[in-house]
Tab-separated table of N, CA and C and ligand atoms in Angstrom:
chain	number	residue	atom	x	y	z
A	1	UNK	N	-0.036	43.207	0.062
A	1	UNK	CA	0.628	42.064	0.150
A	1	UNK	C	-0.418	40.618	0.203
A	2	UNK	N	-0.547	39.712	-0.580
A	2	UNK	CA	-1.382	38.544	-0.297
A	2	UNK	C	-0.459	37.373	-0.040
A	3	UNK	N	-0.996	36.919	1.232
A	3	UNK	CA	-0.292	35.913	1.747
A	3	UNK	C	-1.104	34.584	1.024
A	4	UNK	N	-0.166	33.873	0.204
A	4	UNK	CA	-0.921	32.730	-0.259
A	4	UNK	C	-0.297	31.451	0.807
A	5	UNK	N	-1.483	31.277	1.594
A	5	UNK	CA	-1.045	29.921	2.162
A	5	UNK	C	-1.965	28.800	1.883
A	6	UNK	N	-1.359	28.003	1.341
A	6	UNK	CA	-2.340	26.614	1.080
A	6	UNK	C	-1.789	25.650	2.139
A	7	UNK	N	-2.959	25.797	3.075
A	7	UNK	CA	-3.101	24.487	3.920
A	7	UNK	C	-3.732	23.365	3.765
A	8	UNK	N	-4.385	23.488	2.583
A	8	UNK	CA	-5.494	22.329	2.267
A	8	UNK	C	-4.664	21.210	1.529
A	9	UNK	N	-4.185	20.376	2.493
A	9	UNK	CA	-3.491	19.331	2.051
A	9	UNK	C	-4.296	18.035	1.708
A	10	UNK	N	-4.316	17.506	0.550
A	10	UNK	CA	-5.263	16.561	0.129
A	10	UNK	C	-4.507	15.395	-0.065
A	11	UNK	N	-3.219	15.385	-0.006
A	11	UNK	CA	-2.441	14.195	-0.278
A	11	UNK	C	-2.224	13.346	1.121
A	12	UNK	N	-3.083	12.306	1.163
A	12	UNK	CA	-2.882	11.582	2.466
A	12	UNK	C	-1.898	10.280	2.220
A	13	UNK	N	-1.120	9.969	3.302
A	13	UNK	CA	-0.471	8.644	3.252
A	13	UNK	C	-0.884	7.351	3.126
A	14	UNK	N	-2.188	7.429	3.062
A	14	UNK	CA	-2.937	6.169	2.946
A	14	UNK	C	-3.414	6.166	1.443
A	15	UNK	N	-2.757	5.343	0.574
A	15	UNK	CA	-2.946	5.147	-0.896
A	15	UNK	C	-3.580	3.904	-1.225
A	16	UNK	N	-4.573	3.795	-1.829
A	16	UNK	CA	-5.409	2.677	-2.254
A	16	UNK	C	-4.927	2.059	-3.350
A	17	UNK	N	-4.738	0.809	-3.305
A	17	UNK	CA	-4.026	-0.008	-4.447
A	17	UNK	C	-5.045	-0.997	-4.831
A	18	UNK	N	-5.412	-1.345	-6.220
A	18	UNK	CA	-6.414	-2.142	-6.698
A	18	UNK	C	-5.584	-3.290	-7.243
A	19	UNK	N	-5.890	-4.723	-7.013
A	19	UNK	CA	-5.302	-5.683	-7.608
A	19	UNK	C	-5.962	-5.661	-9.283
A	20	UNK	N	-5.435	-6.504	-9.933
A	20	UNK	CA	-5.774	-6.718	-11.292
A	20	UNK	C	-6.830	-7.500	-11.204
A	21	UNK	N	-7.434	-8.177	-10.233
A	21	UNK	CA	-8.506	-8.926	-10.131
A	21	UNK	C	-9.987	-8.199	-9.562
A	22	UNK	N	-9.444	-7.015	-9.311
A	22	UNK	CA	-10.383	-6.052	-8.583
A	22	UNK	C	-10.538	-5.908	-7.172
A	23	UNK	N	-9.571	-6.849	-6.544
A	23	UNK	CA	-9.734	-6.939	-5.028
A	23	UNK	C	-8.738	-5.586	-4.505
A	24	UNK	N	-8.853	-5.369	-3.187
A	24	UNK	CA	-8.215	-4.111	-2.523
A	24	UNK	C	-6.962	-4.906	-2.079
A	25	UNK	N	-5.880	-4.245	-2.330
A	25	UNK	CA	-4.652	-4.623	-1.715
A	25	UNK	C	-4.376	-3.956	-0.369
A	26	UNK	N	-3.884	-4.647	0.634
A	26	UNK	CA	-3.868	-4.215	2.037
A	26	UNK	C	-2.326	-4.711	2.468
A	27	UNK	N	-1.791	-3.661	3.000
A	27	UNK	CA	-0.580	-4.067	3.653
A	27	UNK	C	-0.556	-4.885	5.045
A	28	UNK	N	0.470	-5.859	4.983
A	28	UNK	CA	0.621	-6.996	5.825
A	28	UNK	C	2.072	-6.775	6.428
A	29	UNK	N	1.972	-7.258	7.657
A	29	UNK	CA	3.284	-7.307	8.259
A	29	UNK	C	3.608	-8.974	8.475
A	30	UNK	N	4.654	-9.355	8.060
A	30	UNK	CA	5.150	-10.601	8.248
A	30	UNK	C	6.737	-10.953	9.212
A	31	UNK	N	6.382	-11.847	9.817
A	31	UNK	CA	7.708	-12.197	10.678
A	31	UNK	C	8.428	-13.319	9.960
A	32	UNK	N	9.624	-12.947	9.090
A	32	UNK	CA	10.367	-14.128	8.630
A	32	UNK	C	11.893	-14.036	9.068
A	33	UNK	N	12.084	-15.249	9.541
A	33	UNK	CA	13.487	-15.385	10.185
A	33	UNK	C	13.819	-14.317	11.184
A	34	UNK	N	12.834	-14.101	11.910
A	34	UNK	CA	13.153	-12.841	12.972
A	34	UNK	C	13.255	-11.436	12.539
A	35	UNK	N	12.826	-11.272	11.268
A	35	UNK	CA	12.736	-10.094	10.601
A	35	UNK	C	11.463	-9.551	10.233
A	36	UNK	N	10.969	-8.490	10.596
A	36	UNK	CA	9.846	-7.778	10.098
A	36	UNK	C	9.804	-7.570	8.369
A	37	UNK	N	8.761	-7.788	7.986
A	37	UNK	CA	8.742	-7.825	6.461
A	37	UNK	C	7.223	-7.194	6.167
A	38	UNK	N	7.182	-6.251	5.512
A	38	UNK	CA	6.219	-5.475	4.830
A	38	UNK	C	5.773	-6.134	3.627
A	39	UNK	N	4.603	-6.785	3.557
A	39	UNK	CA	4.160	-7.081	1.984
A	39	UNK	C	2.764	-6.480	1.790
A	40	UNK	N	2.434	-6.533	0.549
A	40	UNK	CA	1.130	-6.182	0.197
A	40	UNK	C	0.506	-7.407	-0.437
A	41	UNK	N	-0.789	-7.446	0.210
A	41	UNK	CA	-1.598	-8.671	-0.139
A	41	UNK	C	-3.002	-8.136	-0.616
A	42	UNK	N	-3.320	-8.971	-1.923
A	42	UNK	CA	-4.867	-8.697	-2.108
A	42	UNK	C	-5.656	-9.561	-1.519
A	43	UNK	N	-6.595	-8.779	-1.147
A	43	UNK	CA	-8.001	-9.540	-0.310
A	43	UNK	C	-8.345	-10.505	-0.972
A	44	UNK	N	-8.516	-10.287	-2.286
A	44	UNK	CA	-9.583	-11.242	-3.144
A	44	UNK	C	-8.883	-12.485	-3.513
A	45	UNK	N	-7.591	-12.258	-4.079
A	45	UNK	CA	-7.098	-13.472	-4.792
A	45	UNK	C	-5.795	-13.858	-3.937
A	46	UNK	N	-5.460	-13.157	-2.818
A	46	UNK	CA	-4.424	-13.453	-1.921
A	46	UNK	C	-2.933	-13.468	-2.531
A	47	UNK	N	-3.123	-12.637	-3.730
A	47	UNK	CA	-1.809	-12.617	-4.087
A	47	UNK	C	-0.828	-11.735	-3.650
A	48	UNK	N	0.310	-12.022	-3.365
A	48	UNK	CA	1.105	-11.436	-2.334
A	48	UNK	C	2.461	-10.557	-3.384
A	49	UNK	N	2.634	-9.446	-2.955
A	49	UNK	CA	3.681	-8.524	-3.548
A	49	UNK	C	4.449	-7.982	-2.628
A	50	UNK	N	5.656	-7.651	-3.087
A	50	UNK	CA	6.475	-6.672	-2.293
A	50	UNK	C	5.840	-5.308	-1.759
A	51	UNK	N	5.597	-4.961	-2.957
A	51	UNK	CA	5.032	-3.426	-2.942
A	51	UNK	C	3.627	-3.326	-3.525
A	52	UNK	N	2.748	-2.695	-2.890
A	52	UNK	CA	1.364	-2.407	-3.519
A	52	UNK	C	1.412	-2.120	-4.840
A	53	UNK	N	2.455	-1.191	-5.197
A	53	UNK	CA	2.393	-0.803	-6.735
A	53	UNK	C	2.791	-1.903	-7.726
A	54	UNK	N	3.274	-3.035	-7.045
A	54	UNK	CA	3.539	-4.158	-8.030
A	54	UNK	C	2.327	-4.831	-8.575
A	55	UNK	N	1.014	-4.367	-8.177
A	55	UNK	CA	0.020	-5.024	-8.589
A	55	UNK	C	-0.771	-4.469	-9.881
A	56	UNK	N	-0.257	-3.508	-10.431
A	56	UNK	CA	-0.445	-2.643	-11.341
A	56	UNK	C	-0.573	-3.470	-12.910
B	1	ZN	ZN1	-6.091	-9.797	-6.808
C-alpha cells in the first residue's frame, strides 16, 4: 500500500500582480467614512483598482 502524501504545497497566498505599466501592485488598506477598504495600488503609476486582478 503506497501512501500518497502530497505535502509539498507550493501555492502561497501572496500572489504577485503586475500593472500594465510594469510596476508592482501592492495591497493597501484605506479608511473611508469609518470603513476599512482594501485597494490595490500600482507602485509605479499609482493607479488604484479595487482588486489586484483588475490590473490585467
Ligand atoms: Zn502601473
